[in-house]
Amino acid sequence: MKPQDIKQLLDFDRQHIWHPYSSLINPPDMVPVVSANGVRLKLADGRELIDGMASWWSAIHGYNHPVLNRAITDQLAQMSHVMFGGITHPAAVELCKLLVEITPPGLDKVFLSDSGSVAVEVAIKMALQYWYSQGEKQRTKLLSLRSGYHGDTFGAMSVCDPVTGMHHLFSGVMPEHIFAESPPCRFDETFEEKHIEDLKSRLEENHQQLAAVILEPIVQGAGGMKFYAPAYLKRVRELCDEYGLLLIHDEIATGFGRTGKLFACEHADVEPDIMCVGKALTGGYMSLAATLCNNKVATGICEGEAGVFMHGPTFMANPLACAVAPASIKLLLSLPWKKTVGNLAKQLNEGLQPAKEFSSVADVRVLGGIGVIEMKEAVDIKTLQPKFVENGVWVRPFGKLVYVMPAYVSKREDLAELTRQILLTIKLNQE
Ligand SMILES: *Cc1c(COP(=O)(O)O)cnc(C)c1O
């Protein structure tokens, strides 16, 4: 693009367009991207960046992948959309068949929606409608974990960490739920019963008004990028069974191999009653999410007063999204993805661990295809972001966290360059 055209584009953007968590009084500088291929983002001025974010966990196969391009264009020639009320179509059936097959055994009912947040809304509504149908109408609360993240719509937001989610801004409007401390045992630490005392005491105190426990299995993503011990997750399942509560797993970030297992709950070999997937579901091509539940939840809901589950988005099961999702899943399963993610982990470890020695760094941790550098202080994104871009990488820090979750197709050289530039940038920045 010509420099004056780029300027015009950015000027309009700055004045009129909201970006995620942005200000229109003091707008941050945007990076104009005109195309993307593999793990490279092409900027309007012709420069290329190595992408470390996979567009927030989603573009696991990289951008502009021929197999996914074909799946979506083939579907486009058939129909781009048709309503899902009273109608079904082959793409939706193929996707749901696959989801039922690859998710934990009991989860065989699928509700499709447009985004992760909506999938969480659906999960919460499922749990509430289930108990209403059982005649236990007092069960209106959820138990969630601090440092959790479940999305930005009201219901989803209400189970996010109350501090980082700034619940006080919406007090009086947003439902209030119950929070247990973030799991204190790291992924590779030995779990002890004391690590779950806080959650246990909250269950004990509140179980009569609780409908469900909701959490992100193994990895707490946007709420803090923390990895916790599988045995903790196992204990939560046991405690839910003890108190007769439903368990909701939010696998929107962790699903489709990111942690080294197809779904993170497989680290602990546990099954939830309700599970949300999104983000990588379509390989980053389209906005699509799904909420799966078991037969107990499905029949429990449908036997009740309403007789139906009370939700139905206009663009439910959009055929373009439903066509590209099974193409992405089948592509993933056809590849040696476990080995690939294992190699990612190894290389991220090698590349990022040296940052442990930096005076500005508090911690470095890696799990599967997720690499995290936790700084001692919150980073100033306005100064750091342009430096990453100058150094040819796309990394988007938040709070104290500089983190990457690269596409599985990232080549050795690209990963080496990505981690090298991250270290250089934060090292120069601390001096
Ligand atoms: C991103 C995310 C969501 C929200 O998904 P959106 O598609 O942004 O609405 C919910 N839960 C988790 C764990 C996520 O990482």
XYZ file of C-alpha atoms and ligand atoms in Angstrom:
446
model
C 0.000 0.000 0.000
C 1.118 3.573 -0.654
C 2.232 5.512 2.424
C -0.625 8.032 2.118
C -3.193 5.216 1.841
C -1.784 3.574 4.959
C -1.994 6.880 6.766
C -5.645 7.368 5.754
C -6.540 3.867 6.853
C -4.885 4.315 10.242
C -6.401 7.783 10.736
C -9.931 6.496 10.209
C -9.269 3.497 12.430
C -7.940 5.685 15.222
C -10.990 7.933 15.159
C -13.820 5.455 14.658
C -13.006 1.842 15.429
C -12.930 0.038 18.744
C -10.350 -2.718 19.112
C -10.279 -5.324 21.912
C -9.956 -3.533 25.244
C -9.052 -0.211 23.594
C -9.532 3.497 24.229
C -10.890 5.943 21.669
C -9.578 8.930 23.611
C -6.037 7.683 23.766
C -5.967 5.117 20.946
C -2.989 2.789 20.657
C -1.101 2.482 17.350
C -2.507 -0.290 15.196
C -0.423 -2.495 12.938
C -2.025 -2.757 9.476
C -1.885 -6.344 8.170
C -2.869 -6.949 4.542
C -2.330 -10.691 4.186
C -1.045 -13.720 6.034
C 0.562 -16.923 4.920
C 1.889 -19.802 7.014
C 3.275 -18.157 10.155
C 3.911 -14.778 8.509
C 1.816 -11.632 8.722
C 2.378 -9.202 5.861
C 2.138 -5.533 6.787
C 0.790 -2.752 4.576
C 4.318 -1.400 4.025
C 5.545 -4.780 2.805
C 7.359 -5.911 5.959
C 6.696 -9.409 7.333
C 6.335 -10.513 10.943
C 6.750 -14.008 12.377
C 3.505 -14.699 14.211
C 3.786 -15.952 17.799
C 0.092 -15.646 18.687
C -1.721 -17.856 16.131
C -4.413 -15.157 16.363
C -5.134 -15.957 20.019
C -4.731 -19.760 19.996
C -6.809 -20.302 16.870
C -4.695 -20.498 13.686
C -3.023 -23.802 14.606
C -2.270 -24.748 10.981
C -1.011 -21.285 10.034
C -2.708 -18.846 7.670
C -3.906 -19.431 4.128
C -3.691 -23.227 4.351
C -4.604 -24.918 1.042
C -6.660 -27.710 2.687
C -8.744 -25.283 4.741
C -9.071 -22.845 1.826
C -10.488 -25.653 -0.276
C -12.950 -26.807 2.408
C -14.401 -23.339 2.757
C -14.541 -22.525 -0.975
C -16.168 -25.891 -1.751
C -18.827 -25.117 0.844
C -19.218 -21.565 -0.508
C -20.190 -23.022 -3.881
C -22.943 -25.079 -2.166
C -24.362 -22.525 0.288
C -22.761 -20.015 2.588
C -25.581 -20.010 5.087
C -28.966 -21.487 5.911
C -30.968 -21.191 9.130
C -30.613 -24.100 11.582
C -34.162 -23.933 12.961
C -36.020 -26.849 11.372
C -33.132 -27.466 8.937
C -29.946 -29.490 9.129
C -27.044 -29.794 6.666
C -24.141 -32.146 5.904
C -21.373 -29.840 7.177
C -22.964 -29.536 10.637
C -23.565 -33.282 10.867
C -20.001 -34.101 9.838
C -18.576 -31.666 12.387
C -20.764 -32.864 15.264
C -20.013 -36.512 14.452
C -16.293 -35.712 14.727
C -16.716 -33.744 17.956
C -18.685 -36.561 19.588
C -15.993 -39.010 18.483
C -12.904 -37.113 19.695
C -14.182 -35.570 22.952
C -14.411 -37.573 26.219
C -16.819 -40.559 25.971
C -19.931 -39.236 27.737
C -20.129 -36.000 25.779
C -22.364 -36.815 22.851
C -24.816 -33.908 22.515
C -23.563 -30.815 20.685
C -24.824 -27.220 20.694
C -23.128 -25.021 18.044
C -22.722 -21.280 18.522
C -20.801 -18.322 17.160
C -18.041 -17.635 19.670
C -16.355 -18.878 22.813
C -18.218 -16.462 25.063
C -21.542 -17.669 23.716
C -20.465 -21.292 24.190
C -19.858 -20.430 27.860
C -23.247 -18.679 28.120
C -24.795 -21.844 26.698
C -22.927 -24.034 29.200
C -24.113 -21.877 32.108
C -27.689 -21.884 30.848
C -27.541 -25.672 30.449
C -26.458 -26.077 34.072
C -29.139 -23.674 35.359
C -31.915 -25.179 33.245
C -30.870 -28.669 34.331
C -31.379 -27.877 38.017
C -34.573 -25.898 37.380
C -35.949 -28.970 35.640
C -34.964 -31.109 38.621
C -37.068 -28.854 40.847
C -33.946 -27.449 42.559
C -34.592 -23.850 41.641
C -32.344 -22.479 44.382
C -29.267 -23.731 42.497
C -28.417 -20.482 40.704
C -24.734 -20.015 41.582
C -21.549 -21.196 39.943
C -18.239 -21.885 41.564
C -15.311 -20.602 39.520
C -11.572 -20.081 40.050
C -9.639 -16.875 40.533
C -7.345 -16.073 37.559
C -9.907 -17.729 35.292
C -11.049 -16.360 31.961
C -14.248 -17.429 30.215
C -15.199 -14.611 27.846
C -16.659 -11.122 27.723
C -20.457 -11.453 27.575
C -22.306 -10.931 30.870
C -22.691 -14.537 31.949
C -19.188 -15.483 30.862
C -17.714 -12.350 32.425
C -19.396 -13.116 35.741
C -17.272 -16.280 36.129
C -13.982 -14.587 35.093
C -11.520 -13.453 37.751
C -13.366 -10.673 39.627
C -10.276 -8.441 39.875
C -8.755 -8.628 36.377
C -12.310 -8.827 34.999
C -13.098 -5.537 36.833
C -16.394 -6.830 38.192
C -16.893 -3.673 40.236
C -17.626 -1.737 37.007
C -20.744 -3.840 36.500
C -21.839 -4.415 40.068
C -25.574 -4.535 40.553
C -26.078 -5.803 37.011
C -23.841 -8.818 36.765
C -24.692 -12.030 38.605
C -22.419 -12.704 41.572
C -20.831 -16.118 41.805
C -18.483 -17.880 44.186
C -14.722 -17.955 43.671
C -12.071 -20.305 44.974
C -8.375 -19.439 44.885
C -6.416 -20.208 41.730
C -4.896 -23.723 41.930
C -1.664 -23.158 43.898
C 0.171 -26.247 42.597
C 2.072 -25.847 39.342
C 1.734 -28.410 36.559
C 4.879 -30.336 37.510
C 4.438 -30.014 41.282
C 3.089 -32.815 43.428
C -0.511 -32.158 44.324
C -1.370 -32.224 48.010
C -4.816 -32.104 49.553
C -4.027 -28.714 51.099
C -3.887 -27.235 47.580
C -7.625 -27.702 47.249
C -8.739 -26.767 50.794
C -9.995 -23.359 49.688
C -12.211 -24.824 46.978
C -13.391 -27.548 49.352
C -14.459 -25.128 52.040
C -16.375 -23.018 49.520
C -18.141 -26.107 48.235
C -19.017 -27.140 51.737
C -20.425 -23.722 52.551
C -22.321 -23.111 49.314
C -23.121 -26.447 47.697
C -26.870 -26.174 48.234
C -27.102 -23.116 46.006
C -24.517 -24.276 43.471
C -25.464 -25.518 40.004
C -21.981 -26.236 38.695
C -18.250 -25.747 38.958
C -16.726 -24.073 35.901
C -13.003 -23.993 35.167
C -10.353 -24.125 32.479
C -8.679 -27.539 32.725
C -4.879 -27.454 33.374
C -4.208 -24.054 31.766
C -5.706 -20.815 33.034
C -5.311 -18.723 29.885
C -6.122 -15.024 29.537
C -6.598 -14.731 33.321
C -2.908 -15.377 34.065
C -1.359 -18.071 31.831
C -0.947 -20.487 34.736
C -0.490 -24.251 34.411
C -1.710 -26.430 37.292
C -1.369 -30.040 38.390
C -3.630 -32.645 36.734
C -4.345 -34.208 40.157
C -6.105 -30.971 41.163
C -8.483 -31.347 38.224
C -9.120 -34.953 39.203
C -10.004 -33.913 42.757
C -12.445 -31.306 41.453
C -14.285 -34.040 39.537
C -14.421 -36.196 42.687
C -15.723 -33.302 44.768
C -18.390 -32.449 42.171
C -19.529 -36.072 42.322
C -19.529 -36.010 46.117
C -21.785 -32.946 46.201
C -23.799 -33.941 43.114
C -22.720 -30.862 41.157
C -22.257 -30.502 37.418
C -18.743 -29.850 36.125
C -18.129 -27.508 33.186
C -14.748 -27.606 31.417
C -13.892 -24.574 29.314
C -11.479 -26.014 26.706
C -11.821 -23.021 24.391
C -8.100 -22.189 24.658
C -6.729 -25.651 25.473
C -8.639 -27.764 22.929
C -7.176 -29.348 19.782
C -3.749 -30.303 21.011
C -2.347 -27.070 22.449
C -1.287 -28.598 25.796
C 0.099 -31.799 24.266
C -3.193 -33.707 24.697
C -6.093 -33.346 22.288
C -8.086 -31.898 25.201
C -6.443 -30.752 28.432
C -8.758 -32.855 30.631
C -6.972 -35.923 29.234
C -3.937 -34.989 31.386
C -6.072 -35.996 34.382
C -8.218 -38.572 32.608
C -11.447 -36.920 33.763
C -14.691 -36.139 31.981
C -16.816 -33.079 32.535
C -20.616 -32.996 32.238
C -20.445 -29.989 29.930
C -17.519 -28.859 27.779
C -16.892 -25.751 25.663
C -14.644 -25.617 22.608
C -13.911 -22.710 20.264
C -10.796 -20.809 19.173
C -8.827 -23.504 17.198
C -12.058 -25.324 16.236
C -11.967 -23.929 12.677
C -8.185 -23.554 12.519
C -8.751 -19.826 12.954
C -10.798 -19.425 9.760
C -14.262 -18.620 11.095
C -15.872 -17.745 14.390
C -17.424 -20.947 15.686
C -17.765 -22.664 19.047
C -19.514 -25.669 20.507
C -20.885 -26.704 23.877
C -21.067 -30.455 24.399
C -22.962 -32.165 27.208
C -23.712 -35.669 28.372
C -27.024 -37.497 28.261
C -27.790 -36.763 31.905
C -27.708 -33.012 31.291
C -29.565 -33.204 27.970
C -32.435 -35.347 29.223
C -32.519 -33.456 32.514
C -33.101 -30.198 30.632
C -35.625 -31.545 28.143
C -37.778 -33.313 30.742
C -38.375 -29.987 32.481
C -41.030 -27.286 32.319
C -39.705 -25.658 29.125
C -39.309 -29.025 27.398
C -36.525 -27.553 25.267
C -33.140 -25.921 25.741
C -33.771 -22.175 25.592
C -31.159 -20.911 23.130
C -30.949 -20.488 19.333
C -28.567 -18.052 17.603
C -29.424 -16.714 14.112
C -26.156 -17.949 12.656
C -26.148 -21.256 14.531
C -24.150 -23.911 12.627
C -23.094 -21.544 9.847
C -22.181 -23.896 6.967
C -18.919 -22.139 6.037
C -17.688 -22.424 9.613
C -19.030 -25.984 9.924
C -17.229 -27.000 6.723
C -13.837 -25.659 7.660
C -13.929 -27.049 11.238
C -13.915 -30.782 10.345
C -11.294 -30.052 7.660
C -9.084 -28.504 10.362
C -9.703 -31.341 12.844
C -9.040 -34.050 10.244
C -5.894 -32.246 9.120
C -4.715 -32.110 12.738
C -5.433 -35.810 13.342
C -3.680 -36.775 10.092
C -0.457 -35.115 11.275
C 1.949 -36.366 13.974
C 0.550 -33.521 16.111
C 1.670 -34.935 19.485
C 5.240 -35.043 18.315
C 4.920 -31.604 16.752
C 3.557 -30.038 19.946
C 6.237 -31.921 21.939
C 8.899 -30.373 19.710
C 7.284 -26.969 20.115
C 7.510 -27.368 23.898
C 11.152 -28.355 23.688
C 12.082 -25.474 21.462
C 10.075 -22.898 23.408
C 11.817 -24.102 26.560
C 15.267 -23.808 25.013
C 14.450 -20.450 23.490
C 12.734 -18.786 26.451
C 14.432 -20.256 29.561
C 17.493 -17.936 29.300
C 15.114 -15.044 30.149
C 15.000 -16.453 33.702
C 18.325 -14.717 34.301
C 16.991 -11.265 33.354
C 16.460 -8.869 36.228
C 12.998 -7.898 34.917
C 11.732 -11.498 34.653
C 9.931 -13.332 37.464
C 9.241 -16.690 35.812
C 9.459 -18.650 32.566
C 7.149 -21.595 31.953
C 6.226 -23.806 29.022
C 3.506 -26.387 28.511
C 2.908 -27.953 25.102
C 2.741 -25.199 22.535
C 2.445 -22.414 25.118
C 5.460 -20.365 26.207
C 5.160 -17.745 28.953
C 7.566 -15.142 30.306
C 6.138 -13.554 33.442
C 7.713 -10.158 34.158
C 8.091 -8.665 37.624
C 6.132 -5.558 36.572
C 3.265 -5.042 34.138
C 4.701 -4.340 30.697
C 4.050 -1.032 28.973
C 2.427 -2.362 25.844
C 2.599 1.004 24.075
C 6.390 0.962 24.105
C 6.965 -2.794 23.875
C 4.563 -3.607 21.024
C 6.295 -1.368 18.404
C 9.658 -2.807 19.425
C 8.497 -6.360 18.760
C 7.233 -5.215 15.360
C 10.541 -3.468 14.581
C 12.270 -6.730 15.423
C 10.057 -8.682 13.039
C 7.818 -10.645 15.418
C 4.166 -10.471 16.377
C 3.769 -10.887 20.130
C 0.950 -9.290 22.120
C 1.713 -9.089 25.852
C -0.872 -8.367 28.540
C -0.310 -7.392 32.153
C 2.979 -8.929 33.291
C 2.856 -11.621 30.638
C 4.810 -11.929 27.406
C 3.592 -15.175 25.910
C 3.392 -17.123 22.664
C 1.325 -19.975 21.320
C 2.683 -20.383 17.777
C 1.022 -22.297 14.963
C 1.884 -26.014 14.978
C 3.370 -25.577 11.479
C 6.043 -23.155 12.761
C 9.442 -24.154 11.429
C 12.506 -24.571 13.631
C 14.182 -21.454 12.225
C 11.039 -19.371 12.688
C 10.668 -20.434 16.313
C 14.344 -19.783 16.992
C 14.026 -16.303 15.497
C 10.772 -15.663 17.394
C 12.187 -16.580 20.806
C 15.505 -14.822 20.081
C 13.747 -11.551 19.222
C 11.478 -11.796 22.262
C 14.476 -12.143 24.561
C 16.393 -9.353 22.829
C 13.403 -7.019 23.007
C 12.654 -7.498 26.685
C 16.350 -7.392 27.568
C 16.884 -4.059 25.794
C 13.662 -2.770 27.308
C 14.827 -3.410 30.890
C 18.057 -1.470 30.335
C -11.037 -16.897 24.444
C -11.717 -17.645 25.503
C -13.108 -17.528 25.699
C -13.960 -16.570 24.909
O -13.998 -16.864 23.554
P -14.409 -15.707 22.502
O -14.416 -16.433 21.192
O -13.369 -14.642 22.603
O -15.759 -15.219 22.887
C -13.671 -18.294 26.697
N -12.932 -19.139 27.462
C -11.611 -19.279 27.277
C -10.849 -20.247 28.134
C -10.945 -18.532 26.315
O -9.616 -18.656 26.175
